[in-house]
mmCIF file of C-alpha atoms and ligand atoms in Angstrom:
data_model
loop_
_atom_site.group_PDB
_atom_site.id
_atom_site.type_symbol
_atom_site.label_atom_id
_atom_site.label_comp_id
_atom_site.label_asym_id
_atom_site.label_seq_id
_atom_site.Cartn_x
_atom_site.Cartn_y
_atom_site.Cartn_z
ATOM 1 C CA MET A 116 -21.588 -13.683 2.343
ATOM 2 C CA TYR A 117 -18.441 -11.919 3.521
ATOM 3 C CA LYS A 118 -15.092 -13.543 4.321
ATOM 4 C CA LEU A 119 -13.046 -12.483 7.297
ATOM 5 C CA ILE A 120 -9.427 -11.557 6.616
ATOM 6 C CA ASP A 121 -7.578 -13.253 9.460
ATOM 7 C CA GLY A 122 -4.511 -11.136 10.217
ATOM 8 C CA LYS A 123 -3.287 -13.612 12.818
ATOM 9 C CA GLU A 124 -3.264 -16.445 10.269
ATOM 10 C CA VAL A 125 -1.414 -14.376 7.658
ATOM 11 C CA ALA A 126 1.043 -13.101 10.288
ATOM 12 C CA ALA A 127 1.780 -16.655 11.468
ATOM 13 C CA ALA A 128 2.511 -17.767 7.886
ATOM 14 C CA VAL A 129 4.818 -14.799 7.192
ATOM 15 C CA ARG A 130 6.581 -15.214 10.560
ATOM 16 C CA GLU A 131 7.352 -18.869 9.765
ATOM 17 C CA ASN A 132 9.248 -17.732 6.648
ATOM 18 C CA ILE A 133 11.050 -14.993 8.569
ATOM 19 C CA LYS A 134 12.053 -17.479 11.273
ATOM 20 C CA ALA A 135 13.484 -19.883 8.686
ATOM 21 C CA GLU A 136 15.502 -17.102 7.025
ATOM 22 C CA VAL A 137 16.799 -15.723 10.335
ATOM 23 C CA GLU A 138 17.870 -19.253 11.265
ATOM 24 C CA LYS A 139 19.641 -19.669 7.900
ATOM 25 C CA LEU A 140 21.542 -16.388 8.404
ATOM 26 C CA SER A 141 22.482 -17.489 11.901
ATOM 27 C CA GLN A 142 23.892 -20.769 10.566
ATOM 28 C CA GLU A 143 25.982 -18.683 8.175
ATOM 29 C CA GLY A 144 27.330 -16.759 11.191
ATOM 30 C CA LYS A 145 25.152 -13.624 10.925
ATOM 31 C CA SER A 146 22.891 -12.923 13.890
ATOM 32 C CA THR A 147 19.986 -10.483 13.467
ATOM 33 C CA GLY A 148 19.365 -7.761 16.030
ATOM 34 C CA LEU A 149 16.789 -5.035 16.638
ATOM 35 C CA ALA A 150 17.330 -2.101 19.021
ATOM 36 C CA VAL A 151 14.070 -0.922 20.543
ATOM 37 C CA ILE A 152 14.036 2.531 22.138
ATOM 38 C CA ILE A 153 11.250 3.571 24.476
ATOM 39 C CA VAL A 154 11.183 7.008 26.089
ATOM 40 C CA GLY A 155 8.987 7.784 29.097
ATOM 41 C CA ASN A 156 6.102 5.959 30.709
ATOM 42 C CA ASN A 157 3.346 5.831 28.084
ATOM 43 C CA PRO A 158 1.470 2.582 28.942
ATOM 44 C CA ALA A 159 0.349 2.001 25.319
ATOM 45 C CA SER A 160 3.973 2.369 24.127
ATOM 46 C CA ARG A 161 5.059 -0.190 26.739
ATOM 47 C CA VAL A 162 2.483 -2.689 25.391
ATOM 48 C CA TYR A 163 3.646 -2.103 21.770
ATOM 49 C CA VAL A 164 7.323 -2.452 22.724
ATOM 50 C CA ASN A 165 6.679 -5.673 24.654
ATOM 51 C CA ASN A 166 4.762 -7.119 21.688
ATOM 52 C CA LYS A 167 7.592 -6.183 19.323
ATOM 53 C CA LYS A 168 10.164 -7.815 21.601
ATOM 54 C CA LYS A 169 7.952 -10.924 21.866
ATOM 55 C CA GLY A 170 7.697 -11.023 18.054
ATOM 56 C CA CYS A 171 11.503 -10.849 17.794
ATOM 57 C CA GLU A 172 11.858 -13.736 20.212
ATOM 58 C CA GLN A 173 9.391 -15.865 18.206
ATOM 59 C CA VAL A 174 11.441 -15.587 15.011
ATOM 60 C CA GLY A 175 14.943 -15.692 16.529
ATOM 61 C CA ILE A 176 15.770 -11.962 16.225
ATOM 62 C CA ARG A 177 17.742 -10.602 19.205
ATOM 63 C CA SER A 178 16.170 -7.478 20.676
ATOM 64 C CA PHE A 179 18.010 -4.879 22.746
ATOM 65 C CA GLU A 180 15.795 -2.544 24.747
ATOM 66 C CA TYR A 181 16.831 1.003 25.631
ATOM 67 C CA ALA A 182 14.363 2.491 28.126
ATOM 68 C CA LEU A 183 14.975 6.212 28.682
ATOM 69 C CA GLY A 184 13.369 8.551 31.226
ATOM 70 C CA GLU A 185 10.429 10.872 30.521
ATOM 71 C CA ASP A 186 12.725 13.943 30.739
ATOM 72 C CA THR A 187 15.223 12.723 28.091
ATOM 73 C CA SER A 188 16.414 15.511 25.788
ATOM 74 C CA THR A 189 16.632 15.419 21.990
ATOM 75 C CA GLU A 190 20.453 15.502 22.255
ATOM 76 C CA GLU A 191 20.551 12.506 24.619
ATOM 77 C CA LEU A 192 18.363 10.476 22.305
ATOM 78 C CA LEU A 193 20.391 11.528 19.249
ATOM 79 C CA SER A 194 23.599 10.414 20.937
ATOM 80 C CA LEU A 195 22.098 6.956 21.658
ATOM 81 C CA ILE A 196 20.978 6.671 18.025
ATOM 82 C CA GLU A 197 24.454 7.618 16.778
ATOM 83 C CA LYS A 198 25.903 4.843 18.957
ATOM 84 C CA LEU A 199 23.370 2.309 17.628
ATOM 85 C CA ASN A 200 24.006 3.412 14.024
ATOM 86 C CA ARG A 201 27.637 2.327 14.528
ATOM 87 C CA ASP A 202 26.861 -0.911 16.414
ATOM 88 C CA SER A 203 27.365 -3.907 14.114
ATOM 89 C CA GLU A 204 25.166 -6.114 16.354
ATOM 90 C CA VAL A 205 22.222 -3.844 15.578
ATOM 91 C CA ASP A 206 20.556 -4.315 12.173
ATOM 92 C CA GLY A 207 17.425 -2.293 12.875
ATOM 93 C CA ILE A 208 16.583 0.647 15.144
ATOM 94 C CA LEU A 209 13.068 1.303 16.244
ATOM 95 C CA CYS A 210 12.132 4.373 18.249
ATOM 96 C CA GLN A 211 8.654 3.911 19.687
ATOM 97 C CA LEU A 212 6.345 6.871 19.014
ATOM 98 C CA PRO A 213 4.973 9.123 20.351
ATOM 99 C CA LEU A 214 7.959 10.743 22.056
ATOM 100 C CA PRO A 215 7.552 13.169 24.986
ATOM 101 C CA GLY A 216 6.783 16.731 23.885
ATOM 102 C CA GLN A 217 10.266 18.204 24.537
ATOM 103 C CA ILE A 218 11.841 15.877 21.950
ATOM 104 C CA ASP A 219 12.100 16.895 18.296
ATOM 105 C CA GLU A 220 10.542 13.751 16.796
ATOM 106 C CA GLN A 221 11.427 14.453 13.164
ATOM 107 C CA LYS A 222 15.053 15.194 14.054
ATOM 108 C CA VAL A 223 15.229 11.862 15.884
ATOM 109 C CA LEU A 224 13.683 9.856 13.032
ATOM 110 C CA ASN A 225 16.007 11.564 10.538
ATOM 111 C CA ALA A 226 19.030 10.559 12.649
ATOM 112 C CA ILE A 227 18.388 6.829 12.275
ATOM 113 C CA SER A 228 20.666 5.494 9.572
ATOM 114 C CA PRO A 229 18.465 4.727 6.517
ATOM 115 C CA ASP A 230 19.896 1.184 6.307
ATOM 116 C CA LYS A 231 18.684 0.525 9.909
ATOM 117 C CA ASP A 232 15.376 2.379 9.528
ATOM 118 C CA VAL A 233 13.091 -0.656 9.881
ATOM 119 C CA ASP A 234 9.998 1.531 10.355
ATOM 120 C CA ALA A 235 10.778 3.170 6.968
ATOM 121 C CA PHE A 236 10.093 6.668 8.327
ATOM 122 C CA HIS A 237 13.383 8.272 7.174
ATOM 123 C CA PRO A 238 12.949 10.695 4.231
ATOM 124 C CA VAL A 239 15.491 8.656 2.229
ATOM 125 C CA ASN A 240 13.316 5.559 2.542
ATOM 126 C CA THR A 241 10.157 7.578 1.901
ATOM 127 C CA GLY A 242 11.806 8.803 -1.298
ATOM 128 C CA HIS A 243 12.662 5.240 -2.317
ATOM 129 C CA ILE A 244 9.014 4.295 -1.885
ATOM 130 C CA MET A 245 8.005 7.176 -4.173
ATOM 131 C CA ILE A 246 10.184 5.832 -6.974
ATOM 132 C CA GLY A 247 9.324 2.178 -6.328
ATOM 133 C CA ASP A 248 12.894 1.151 -5.472
ATOM 134 C CA HIS A 249 12.752 0.213 -1.835
ATOM 135 C CA SER A 250 14.398 -2.027 0.771
ATOM 136 C CA PHE A 251 12.009 -1.191 3.570
ATOM 137 C CA LEU A 252 8.291 -0.621 3.375
ATOM 138 C CA PRO A 253 6.286 1.075 6.127
ATOM 139 C CA CYS A 254 4.985 -1.750 8.273
ATOM 140 C CA THR A 255 1.218 -1.178 8.331
ATOM 141 C CA PRO A 256 0.677 -0.574 4.577
ATOM 142 C CA ALA A 257 3.112 -3.396 3.711
ATOM 143 C CA GLY A 258 1.189 -5.727 6.034
ATOM 144 C CA ILE A 259 -2.051 -4.835 4.255
ATOM 145 C CA ILE A 260 -0.540 -5.661 0.853
ATOM 146 C CA GLU A 261 0.621 -9.041 2.270
ATOM 147 C CA MET A 262 -2.904 -9.778 3.504
ATOM 148 C CA LEU A 263 -4.410 -8.965 0.109
ATOM 149 C CA LYS A 264 -1.885 -11.272 -1.581
ATOM 150 C CA TYR A 265 -2.549 -14.080 0.907
ATOM 151 C CA TYR A 266 -6.270 -13.961 0.086
ATOM 152 C CA ASP A 267 -5.631 -13.623 -3.665
ATOM 153 C CA ILE A 268 -7.350 -10.255 -3.755
ATOM 154 C CA ALA A 269 -6.162 -8.534 -6.923
ATOM 155 C CA VAL A 270 -5.511 -4.804 -6.732
ATOM 156 C CA GLU A 271 -4.776 -4.250 -10.420
ATOM 157 C CA GLY A 272 -7.419 -2.167 -12.129
ATOM 158 C CA LYS A 273 -9.452 -1.806 -8.924
ATOM 159 C CA GLU A 274 -10.812 1.452 -7.522
ATOM 160 C CA CYS A 275 -8.948 1.836 -4.230
ATOM 161 C CA VAL A 276 -9.904 4.509 -1.712
ATOM 162 C CA VAL A 277 -7.762 5.322 1.320
ATOM 163 C CA ILE A 278 -9.248 7.466 4.088
ATOM 164 C CA GLY A 279 -6.417 9.228 5.978
ATOM 165 C CA ARG A 280 -3.245 10.891 4.693
ATOM 166 C CA SER A 281 -0.739 10.375 7.523
ATOM 167 C CA ASN A 282 2.920 9.820 6.693
ATOM 168 C CA ILE A 283 2.925 6.426 8.407
ATOM 169 C CA VAL A 284 -0.289 4.910 7.020
ATOM 170 C CA GLY A 285 -2.371 6.838 4.476
ATOM 171 C CA LYS A 286 0.302 8.232 2.118
ATOM 172 C CA PRO A 287 2.457 5.074 1.885
ATOM 173 C CA MET A 288 -0.723 2.984 1.536
ATOM 174 C CA MET A 289 -1.615 5.079 -1.487
ATOM 175 C CA MET A 290 1.832 4.455 -3.012
ATOM 176 C CA LEU A 291 1.752 0.687 -2.424
ATOM 177 C CA LEU A 292 -1.725 0.296 -3.928
ATOM 178 C CA LEU A 293 -0.566 2.354 -6.892
ATOM 179 C CA GLU A 294 2.472 0.077 -7.231
ATOM 180 C CA GLN A 295 0.034 -2.851 -7.457
ATOM 181 C CA ASN A 296 -1.705 -1.029 -10.339
ATOM 182 C CA GLY A 297 -4.761 0.058 -8.405
ATOM 183 C CA THR A 298 -6.511 3.322 -9.258
ATOM 184 C CA VAL A 299 -6.118 5.174 -5.998
ATOM 185 C CA THR A 300 -7.965 8.062 -4.370
ATOM 186 C CA ILE A 301 -6.881 9.423 -1.006
ATOM 187 C CA CYS A 302 -9.354 11.214 1.274
ATOM 188 C CA HIS A 303 -8.940 13.344 4.392
ATOM 189 C CA SER A 304 -10.850 15.657 6.691
ATOM 190 C CA ARG A 305 -11.302 18.293 3.952
ATOM 191 C CA THR A 306 -12.650 15.868 1.348
ATOM 192 C CA ALA A 307 -15.975 17.119 0.061
ATOM 193 C CA ASP A 308 -18.744 14.493 0.038
ATOM 194 C CA LEU A 309 -16.632 11.645 1.387
ATOM 195 C CA LYS A 310 -19.433 9.109 0.970
ATOM 196 C CA SER A 311 -19.646 9.635 -2.788
ATOM 197 C CA VAL A 312 -15.926 8.776 -3.018
ATOM 198 C CA THR A 313 -15.882 5.780 -0.649
ATOM 199 C CA LYS A 314 -18.935 4.276 -2.406
ATOM 200 C CA ARG A 315 -16.816 3.878 -5.548
ATOM 201 C CA ALA A 316 -14.226 1.753 -3.748
ATOM 202 C CA ASP A 317 -13.615 -1.874 -4.647
ATOM 203 C CA ILE A 318 -10.961 -1.752 -1.937
ATOM 204 C CA LEU A 319 -11.563 0.671 0.937
ATOM 205 C CA VAL A 320 -8.844 1.299 3.526
ATOM 206 C CA SER A 321 -9.775 3.349 6.565
ATOM 207 C CA ALA A 322 -6.996 4.935 8.655
ATOM 208 C CA VAL A 323 -8.812 7.708 10.492
ATOM 209 C CA GLY A 324 -8.780 6.808 14.179
ATOM 210 C CA LYS A 325 -12.498 7.270 14.946
ATOM 211 C CA ALA A 326 -14.687 4.421 16.163
ATOM 212 C CA GLY A 327 -17.748 3.756 13.978
ATOM 213 C CA PHE A 328 -16.570 6.233 11.310
ATOM 214 C CA VAL A 329 -17.184 4.000 8.270
ATOM 215 C CA THR A 330 -20.877 3.177 8.088
ATOM 216 C CA ALA A 331 -22.724 0.771 5.762
ATOM 217 C CA ASP A 332 -24.034 3.573 3.525
ATOM 218 C CA MET A 333 -20.410 4.526 2.672
ATOM 219 C CA VAL A 334 -19.547 1.069 1.333
ATOM 220 C CA LYS A 335 -20.166 -0.416 -2.092
ATOM 221 C CA GLU A 336 -21.770 -3.883 -2.308
ATOM 222 C CA GLY A 337 -18.987 -6.513 -2.582
ATOM 223 C CA ALA A 338 -16.156 -4.196 -1.460
ATOM 224 C CA VAL A 339 -13.015 -5.310 0.348
ATOM 225 C CA VAL A 340 -12.813 -3.276 3.576
ATOM 226 C CA ILE A 341 -9.531 -2.908 5.455
ATOM 227 C CA ASP A 342 -9.795 -1.320 8.880
ATOM 228 C CA VAL A 343 -6.548 0.189 10.164
ATOM 229 C CA GLY A 344 -8.143 2.136 13.032
ATOM 230 C CA MET A 345 -7.293 1.263 16.613
ATOM 231 C CA ASN A 346 -9.747 2.959 18.907
ATOM 232 C CA ARG A 347 -11.588 2.372 22.169
ATOM 233 C CA ASN A 348 -15.383 2.313 22.078
ATOM 234 C CA ALA A 349 -17.664 3.673 24.819
ATOM 235 C CA GLU A 350 -17.162 0.444 26.831
ATOM 236 C CA GLY A 351 -13.377 0.780 26.528
ATOM 237 C CA LYS A 352 -13.122 -2.170 24.104
ATOM 238 C CA LEU A 353 -10.583 -2.089 21.256
ATOM 239 C CA CYS A 354 -12.311 -1.382 17.935
ATOM 240 C CA GLY A 355 -11.524 -0.099 14.465
ATOM 241 C CA ASP A 356 -12.940 2.745 12.341
ATOM 242 C CA VAL A 357 -15.545 0.534 10.699
ATOM 243 C CA ASP A 358 -19.035 -0.125 12.035
ATOM 244 C CA PHE A 359 -18.218 -3.816 11.622
ATOM 245 C CA GLU A 360 -21.619 -5.367 12.447
ATOM 246 C CA ASN A 361 -23.484 -3.294 9.861
ATOM 247 C CA VAL A 362 -20.766 -3.054 7.208
ATOM 248 C CA LYS A 363 -19.702 -6.713 7.061
ATOM 249 C CA GLU A 364 -22.771 -7.983 5.154
ATOM 250 C CA LYS A 365 -21.997 -5.628 2.250
ATOM 251 C CA CYS A 366 -18.395 -6.815 1.921
ATOM 252 C CA SER A 367 -16.684 -9.591 0.010
ATOM 253 C CA TYR A 368 -13.817 -9.398 2.524
ATOM 254 C CA ILE A 369 -13.341 -7.441 5.742
ATOM 255 C CA THR A 370 -10.675 -7.221 8.453
ATOM 256 C CA PRO A 371 -11.748 -7.458 12.099
ATOM 257 C CA VAL A 372 -10.314 -5.326 14.908
ATOM 258 C CA PRO A 373 -8.600 -6.800 16.810
ATOM 259 C CA GLY A 374 -7.037 -9.602 14.750
ATOM 260 C CA GLY A 375 -6.822 -7.855 11.373
ATOM 261 C CA VAL A 376 -4.204 -5.291 10.408
ATOM 262 C CA GLY A 377 -2.596 -5.136 13.887
ATOM 263 C CA PRO A 378 -0.775 -8.502 13.866
ATOM 264 C CA MET A 379 0.617 -7.727 10.404
ATOM 265 C CA THR A 380 2.253 -4.452 11.451
ATOM 266 C CA ILE A 381 4.685 -6.108 13.872
ATOM 267 C CA THR A 382 5.261 -8.942 11.418
ATOM 268 C CA MET A 383 6.417 -6.499 8.738
ATOM 269 C CA LEU A 384 8.735 -4.839 11.255
ATOM 270 C CA LEU A 385 10.352 -8.255 11.764
ATOM 271 C CA ASN A 386 10.523 -8.668 7.994
ATOM 272 C CA ASN A 387 12.245 -5.288 7.590
ATOM 273 C CA THR A 388 14.740 -6.268 10.305
ATOM 274 C CA LEU A 389 15.484 -9.474 8.404
ATOM 275 C CA THR A 390 15.985 -7.422 5.200
ATOM 276 C CA ALA A 391 18.384 -5.087 7.055
ATOM 277 C CA SER A 392 20.315 -8.069 8.391
ATOM 278 C CA LYS A 393 20.635 -9.604 4.906
ATOM 279 C CA ASN A 394 21.804 -6.250 3.513
ATOM 280 C CA HIS A 395 24.377 -5.863 6.289
ATOM 281 C CA LYS A 396 25.670 -9.384 5.634
ATOM 282 C CA LYS A 397 26.414 -8.329 2.046
HETATM 283 P P1 NAP B 1153 -3.542 10.418 11.972
HETATM 284 O O1 NAP B 1153 -2.147 10.835 11.725
HETATM 285 O O2 NAP B 1153 -4.317 11.024 13.087
HETATM 286 O O3 NAP B 1153 -4.364 10.595 10.612
HETATM 287 C C1 NAP B 1153 -5.747 10.486 10.564
HETATM 288 C C2 NAP B 1153 -6.231 10.867 9.203
HETATM 289 O O4 NAP B 1153 -7.643 10.770 9.202
HETATM 290 C C3 NAP B 1153 -5.854 12.288 8.795
HETATM 291 O O5 NAP B 1153 -5.308 12.307 7.510
HETATM 292 C C4 NAP B 1153 -7.181 13.034 8.858
HETATM 293 O O6 NAP B 1153 -7.316 14.042 7.866
HETATM 294 C C5 NAP B 1153 -8.154 11.916 8.548
HETATM 295 N N1 NAP B 1153 -9.489 12.267 9.053
HETATM 296 C C6 NAP B 1153 -9.825 12.684 10.290
HETATM 297 N N2 NAP B 1153 -11.144 12.965 10.351
HETATM 298 C C7 NAP B 1153 -11.632 12.734 9.117
HETATM 299 C C8 NAP B 1153 -12.908 12.897 8.537
HETATM 300 N N3 NAP B 1153 -13.963 13.335 9.241
HETATM 301 N N4 NAP B 1153 -13.071 12.573 7.228
HETATM 302 C C9 NAP B 1153 -12.022 12.119 6.500
HETATM 303 N N5 NAP B 1153 -10.769 11.980 6.990
HETATM 304 C C10 NAP B 1153 -10.580 12.288 8.292
HETATM 305 O O7 NAP B 1153 -3.630 8.836 12.239
HETATM 306 P P2 NAP B 1153 -2.700 7.598 11.766
HETATM 307 O O8 NAP B 1153 -1.454 7.626 12.523
HETATM 308 O O9 NAP B 1153 -2.698 7.494 10.290
HETATM 309 O O10 NAP B 1153 -3.593 6.411 12.354
HETATM 310 C C11 NAP B 1153 -4.942 6.226 11.961
HETATM 311 C C12 NAP B 1153 -5.545 5.128 12.801
HETATM 312 O O11 NAP B 1153 -4.840 3.925 12.545
HETATM 313 C C13 NAP B 1153 -5.435 5.336 14.323
HETATM 314 O O12 NAP B 1153 -6.568 4.761 14.950
HETATM 315 C C14 NAP B 1153 -4.189 4.533 14.697
HETATM 316 O O13 NAP B 1153 -4.220 4.100 16.043
HETATM 317 C C15 NAP B 1153 -4.341 3.377 13.755
HETATM 318 N N6 NAP B 1153 -3.096 2.663 13.444
HETATM 319 C C16 NAP B 1153 -3.155 1.312 13.515
HETATM 320 C C17 NAP B 1153 -2.047 0.581 13.196
HETATM 321 C C18 NAP B 1153 -2.138 -0.908 13.255
HETATM 322 O O14 NAP B 1153 -1.127 -1.570 13.263
HETATM 323 N N7 NAP B 1153 -3.342 -1.478 13.265
HETATM 324 C C19 NAP B 1153 -0.864 1.212 12.802
HETATM 325 C C20 NAP B 1153 -0.842 2.611 12.704
HETATM 326 C C21 NAP B 1153 -1.984 3.334 13.024
HETATM 327 P P3 NAP B 1153 -6.422 15.408 7.894
HETATM 328 O O15 NAP B 1153 -5.087 15.001 7.367
HETATM 329 O O16 NAP B 1153 -7.153 16.324 6.970
HETATM 330 O O17 NAP B 1153 -6.376 15.866 9.311
#
């Protein structure tokens, strides 16, 4: 019988701690602030930004929104980031992705001061993750590690398989599982015989972005399955990468979509903002 990993429950517990710490800092005279930049009119980005601002409000973090037009240039965005880097009211800077095509995304992410880089996308923070000496962890993989801890799911010594090698999910997920002493394999679109690899997994993380991609025959009996995917099915309903109905019976634990990894991602952004605020107080 499988157990559902309830991301909303874990997120609520972590947010309570964040709220208490933000409140403590505030009593000591240090407010915590997050600058949220949104460029253009992408409706999905607007939903994400609103949810992030709502999350800030819940835990007492001040959020400052900067909404820029669709035709913003790289230089204009860089000049805003430079201003925010110098602003002592701003502990964290988040630039909602994707950016319109004319903007050099990597240049923009590299311009965010590493001590305000609460998404942990800056190469300096990526490097820190590689050597295991980090202030900020990328939000989605860090949220997954928190969920595993909450449910007392040990990673040490386990066969962990990550499908997807993006810079924001797959690669940092690999590093964090390794840090927890898992034995990690990372797969991608050129992996030969994917099923033979995923079937070895005690912990299987899918970050592909294709509905119904992980089927029951790819999953080992008793595996923990973490579904990062956020896709729309044929009926337009939000769903993950995993064929949940058929896979769940093989699992010891499984995350649903929605209500699994998603709520943890924003929670870890709030946690990184709290970390930045504490560091700035020092
Ligand atoms: P991405 O950059 O598009 O990466 C997808 C990865 O999947 C790539 O590494 C790709 O391999 C691999 N892949 C594609 N087809 C494959 C196949 N047939 N077999 C094996 N691997 C395959 O995506 P991402 O940004 O990591 O996001 C992945 C999913 O997670 C998306 O649905 C996204 O919306 C979701 N997401 C959710 C959250 C959350 O909070 N829940 C956060 C971030 C992302 P190659 O490298 O070889 O192309």
